[in-house]
Amino acid sequence: MESMQKRVVIVGAGPGGLGAAMLLASAGCLVDVFEKQPYVGGRTSGFEQDGFCFDLGPTFLMMTYILHELFQLSGRRLEDYMTLQEIDPLYRLIFHDGREFLPTRQAAQMKAEMERLFPGSYQGYQRFLDVESQKFTRLVPRLRVPYSSWRDQLNWQFFSSLPTLDAHQSLHTKLGRYFSDEDLRMAFTFQAKYLGMSPWECPGTFSMIPYMEHARGIYHVMGGLQQITRGMAKAFAEDGGQLHLSTAVQEILVEKGQTTGVRLENGEIVKADDVIINADFAHAMTHLVKPEKRRKYTDERLRRKKYSCSTFMLYLGLDTLYDVPHHNVVFAEDYRKNVEEVAKGRALSADPSIYFQNASVTDPSLAPAGQSALYILAPVPNKTSGIAWDKELSQYRDVVLDTLERRAGLKDLRSHIVTERVLTPDHWEQEHAVFYGATFSLAHNIGQMLVFRPHNKFEEWEHCYLVGGGTHPGSGLPTIFESARISAKLILESYGQTLNAADKANH
Ligand SMILES: Cc1cc2nc3c(=O)[nH]c(=O)nc-3n(C[C@H](O)[C@H](O)[C@H](O)COP(=O)(O)OP(=O)(O)OC[C@H]3O[C@@H](n4cnc5c(N)ncnc54)[C@H](O)[C@@H]3O)c2cc1C
């Protein structure tokens, strides 16, 4: 690879951009990553405030083998860059009537827990694991290949995997095959929210998410999930990659149907053989590419696409450590109504569902001794809703804190707050460059998946590639890592190269 020396520019140092950067730098490309923020990680970054350490976005790491593979492909061991810690029980789920369910990967304990709350339900769970395991094995290879053309989609492999996709039915309907109790079904379908979608709309394909959680576990990274992108940036630099922080790209340059480089905000033009866009897809199109250069992704068409919900975030430094698990979900008292309000609504829900992470029970490095860093996320409508956050913020903060004090065992929560940061959809849009503040990017409805999602090898121009949540296979960390692998591979293949031998072994 040494001889290749192709120059690649990457716009954005999120997990997608850094993943591709690592792979290409280790394969001998000259890679420059331009990141507008003074830090790496994008939505997978973190921040420190008054001695408390918070992850900005992701708190669940799944399918860890993909991250291991990325590091292996660049000739490294993940263990040398970060320490993963499995979280079990997976989470505490709090239902409308106050019952608490703690699913675990320990079979005997899980059986007892299910029989305690949902008598007779364990058999359905075993069937769920068996059937979904077979589907998962057939589906995973689909996540590893690009869907750059109909030819990719209309092949035998694709058709043979169609029955495993279950895309014709919702996640909620699909999991009814295994779980009849409505609360139990909720415990296996709320994961649609990881994609910012409703379980009643999210395609059944995504039953792979609860399956992955139960079969392969949920992980924390010591020091926070921000250590993932920090580790990637370190690996990239070790291979000679150039990371330019606080250096925003102003324009992606397109001439005669191909990308030729970028213009930075400081006016400098950086030429490249290939450009990879990691900035949020719709944001990048509308802000970094002149309208006359776009035929398929016009402003109008982008506005008409479907986007995930947004999130209201509270990051609290507390002078105490609550004795509650690492991951917690408080379901709205009327869950379906809340989900519909978020998906379709124009107003905020008075009865929210809330996820919170009490990571200090696992990771004392995040807060001073005896204290804790609490991360709170409430799904809310994205910016298409027109909600005036400057007016709503204070009242909604109260709704969230009241709910946690009343229903989640966080007694006197307000009195323990020593430091606080709030993020609304406005912040996601303005500070984090996320179109419509849709924190989980383009929605994953069937019309925006596979060949219908913006392609890894971007369809508008030559020498342009996409990575991250806005392209195939989708918006969680494991799929974002796959997008990095797919695009890096496509670039190398376009020059007659392949990723190293470790990759060949995986196929
Ligand atoms: C609140 C929240 C919780 C989440 N929880 C999870 C979870 O638990 N598990 C999980 O797997 N996933 C989770 N996700 C989803 C997903 O994993 C992350 O959002 C992920 O960081 C998206 O990665 P990305 O590479 O697509 O983009 P980003 O992380 O957004 O990175 C894009 C980068 O591009 C930069 N950029 C933008 N414009 C420019 C420009 N003009 N010039 C230079 N740079 C630019 C941005 O600053 C940013 O650094 C969560 C997301 C959010 C927001």
Tab-separated table of N, CA, C and O in Angstrom, residues 1-2 4 18-31 69-76 235-241 488 492 498-500:
chain	number	residue	atom	x	y	z
A	1	MET	N	0.823	-1.207	0.000
A	1	MET	CA	0.000	0.000	0.000
A	1	MET	C	0.857	1.257	0.000
A	1	MET	O	0.382	2.317	-0.357
A	2	GLU	N	2.070	1.118	0.481
A	2	GLU	CA	2.943	2.271	0.649
A	2	GLU	C	2.997	3.130	-0.617
A	2	GLU	O	3.021	4.340	-0.553
A	4	MET	N	0.815	3.677	-2.853
A	4	MET	CA	-0.414	4.275	-3.357
A	4	MET	C	-0.476	5.789	-3.143
A	4	MET	O	-0.670	6.550	-4.084
A	18	LEU	N	-13.643	9.081	11.619
A	18	LEU	CA	-12.399	8.567	12.214
A	18	LEU	C	-12.183	7.092	11.866
A	18	LEU	O	-11.050	6.649	11.686
A	19	GLY	N	-13.290	6.338	11.781
A	19	GLY	CA	-13.160	4.923	11.404
A	19	GLY	C	-12.542	4.794	10.017
A	19	GLY	O	-11.578	4.044	9.805
A	20	ALA	N	-13.075	5.559	9.060
A	20	ALA	CA	-12.526	5.508	7.696
A	20	ALA	C	-11.101	6.039	7.691
A	20	ALA	O	-10.218	5.495	7.011
A	21	ALA	N	-10.861	7.091	8.471
A	21	ALA	CA	-9.527	7.706	8.515
A	21	ALA	C	-8.484	6.695	8.986
A	21	ALA	O	-7.413	6.552	8.387
A	22	MET	N	-8.814	5.968	10.047
A	22	MET	CA	-7.889	4.954	10.583
A	22	MET	C	-7.537	3.902	9.537
A	22	MET	O	-6.382	3.546	9.338
A	23	LEU	N	-8.592	3.410	8.876
A	23	LEU	CA	-8.372	2.316	7.920
A	23	LEU	C	-7.553	2.792	6.728
A	23	LEU	O	-6.630	2.110	6.280
A	24	LEU	N	-7.869	3.985	6.228
A	24	LEU	CA	-7.167	4.468	5.041
A	24	LEU	C	-5.733	4.867	5.364
A	24	LEU	O	-4.812	4.602	4.590
A	25	ALA	N	-5.529	5.482	6.527
A	25	ALA	CA	-4.156	5.873	6.893
A	25	ALA	C	-3.302	4.617	7.071
A	25	ALA	O	-2.148	4.574	6.633
A	26	SER	N	-3.884	3.592	7.678
A	26	SER	CA	-3.084	2.379	7.897
A	26	SER	C	-2.827	1.649	6.578
A	26	SER	O	-1.892	0.865	6.470
A	27	ALA	N	-3.659	1.945	5.562
A	27	ALA	CA	-3.434	1.319	4.251
A	27	ALA	C	-2.515	2.174	3.382
A	27	ALA	O	-2.318	1.869	2.212
A	28	GLY	N	-1.997	3.255	3.923
A	28	GLY	CA	-0.994	4.031	3.197
A	28	GLY	C	-1.501	5.283	2.508
A	28	GLY	O	-0.737	5.951	1.811
A	29	CYS	N	-2.764	5.629	2.696
A	29	CYS	CA	-3.262	6.869	2.074
A	29	CYS	C	-2.804	8.078	2.888
A	29	CYS	O	-2.542	7.974	4.086
A	30	LEU	N	-2.753	9.219	2.224
A	30	LEU	CA	-2.482	10.481	2.923
A	30	LEU	C	-3.840	11.049	3.298
A	30	LEU	O	-4.614	11.444	2.417
A	31	VAL	N	-4.129	11.045	4.581
A	31	VAL	CA	-5.494	11.405	4.987
A	31	VAL	C	-5.492	12.667	5.849
A	31	VAL	O	-4.752	12.759	6.835
A	69	GLU	N	-12.697	-5.387	15.132
A	69	GLU	CA	-12.219	-5.619	13.759
A	69	GLU	C	-11.604	-4.369	13.147
A	69	GLU	O	-10.596	-4.443	12.452
A	70	LEU	N	-12.213	-3.204	13.419
A	70	LEU	CA	-11.650	-1.955	12.871
A	70	LEU	C	-10.211	-1.765	13.348
A	70	LEU	O	-9.333	-1.402	12.585
A	71	PHE	N	-10.002	-2.022	14.633
A	71	PHE	CA	-8.645	-1.852	15.167
A	71	PHE	C	-7.714	-2.927	14.597
A	71	PHE	O	-6.575	-2.640	14.236
A	72	GLN	N	-8.228	-4.153	14.492
A	72	GLN	CA	-7.392	-5.224	13.907
A	72	GLN	C	-6.985	-4.879	12.485
A	72	GLN	O	-5.851	-5.080	12.084
A	73	LEU	N	-7.949	-4.337	11.736
A	73	LEU	CA	-7.656	-4.007	10.334
A	73	LEU	C	-6.583	-2.937	10.210
A	73	LEU	O	-5.910	-2.847	9.196
A	74	SER	N	-6.449	-2.130	11.242
A	74	SER	CA	-5.386	-1.120	11.167
A	74	SER	C	-4.141	-1.624	11.913
A	74	SER	O	-3.252	-0.836	12.248
A	75	GLY	N	-4.120	-2.938	12.181
A	75	GLY	CA	-2.914	-3.550	12.768
A	75	GLY	C	-2.791	-3.338	14.267
A	75	GLY	O	-1.684	-3.294	14.804
A	76	ARG	N	-3.935	-3.208	14.955
A	76	ARG	CA	-3.885	-2.900	16.393
A	76	ARG	C	-4.780	-3.814	17.212
A	76	ARG	O	-5.597	-4.550	16.662
A	235	ALA	N	-5.052	6.306	17.106
A	235	ALA	CA	-4.569	5.308	16.139
A	235	ALA	C	-4.302	5.967	14.782
A	235	ALA	O	-3.305	5.692	14.121
A	236	PHE	N	-5.198	6.846	14.405
A	236	PHE	CA	-5.064	7.556	13.116
A	236	PHE	C	-3.764	8.376	13.097
A	236	PHE	O	-2.975	8.309	12.141
A	237	ALA	N	-3.518	9.108	14.174
A	237	ALA	CA	-2.306	9.948	14.242
A	237	ALA	C	-1.044	9.077	14.203
A	237	ALA	O	-0.043	9.447	13.585
A	238	GLU	N	-1.101	7.910	14.844
A	238	GLU	CA	0.077	7.023	14.853
A	238	GLU	C	0.461	6.576	13.441
A	238	GLU	O	1.613	6.274	13.173
A	239	ASP	N	-0.541	6.538	12.552
A	239	ASP	CA	-0.241	6.146	11.170
A	239	ASP	C	0.021	7.355	10.279
A	239	ASP	O	-0.061	7.256	9.038
A	240	GLY	N	0.273	8.486	10.900
A	240	GLY	CA	0.638	9.669	10.118
A	240	GLY	C	-0.545	10.487	9.629
A	240	GLY	O	-0.366	11.428	8.853
A	241	GLY	N	-1.752	10.139	10.056
A	241	GLY	CA	-2.934	10.900	9.633
A	241	GLY	C	-2.893	12.309	10.207
A	241	GLY	O	-2.394	12.528	11.311
A	488	ALA	N	-14.140	2.906	3.112
A	488	ALA	CA	-12.675	2.796	2.996
A	488	ALA	C	-12.330	1.712	1.974
A	488	ALA	O	-11.448	1.879	1.127
A	492	LEU	N	-10.261	2.028	-1.598
A	492	LEU	CA	-9.061	1.228	-1.889
A	492	LEU	C	-9.285	0.374	-3.134
A	492	LEU	O	-8.412	0.287	-4.006
A	498	THR	N	-6.869	-3.608	-1.539
A	498	THR	CA	-7.887	-4.123	-0.616
A	498	THR	C	-7.473	-3.754	0.797
A	498	THR	O	-6.324	-3.400	1.036
A	499	LEU	N	-8.431	-3.848	1.717
A	499	LEU	CA	-8.052	-3.721	3.122
A	499	LEU	C	-7.163	-4.913	3.438
A	499	LEU	O	-7.127	-5.882	2.689
A	500	ASN	N	-6.473	-4.872	4.564
A	500	ASN	CA	-5.439	-5.898	4.762
A	500	ASN	C	-5.999	-7.316	4.931
A	500	ASN	O	-7.203	-7.537	4.929
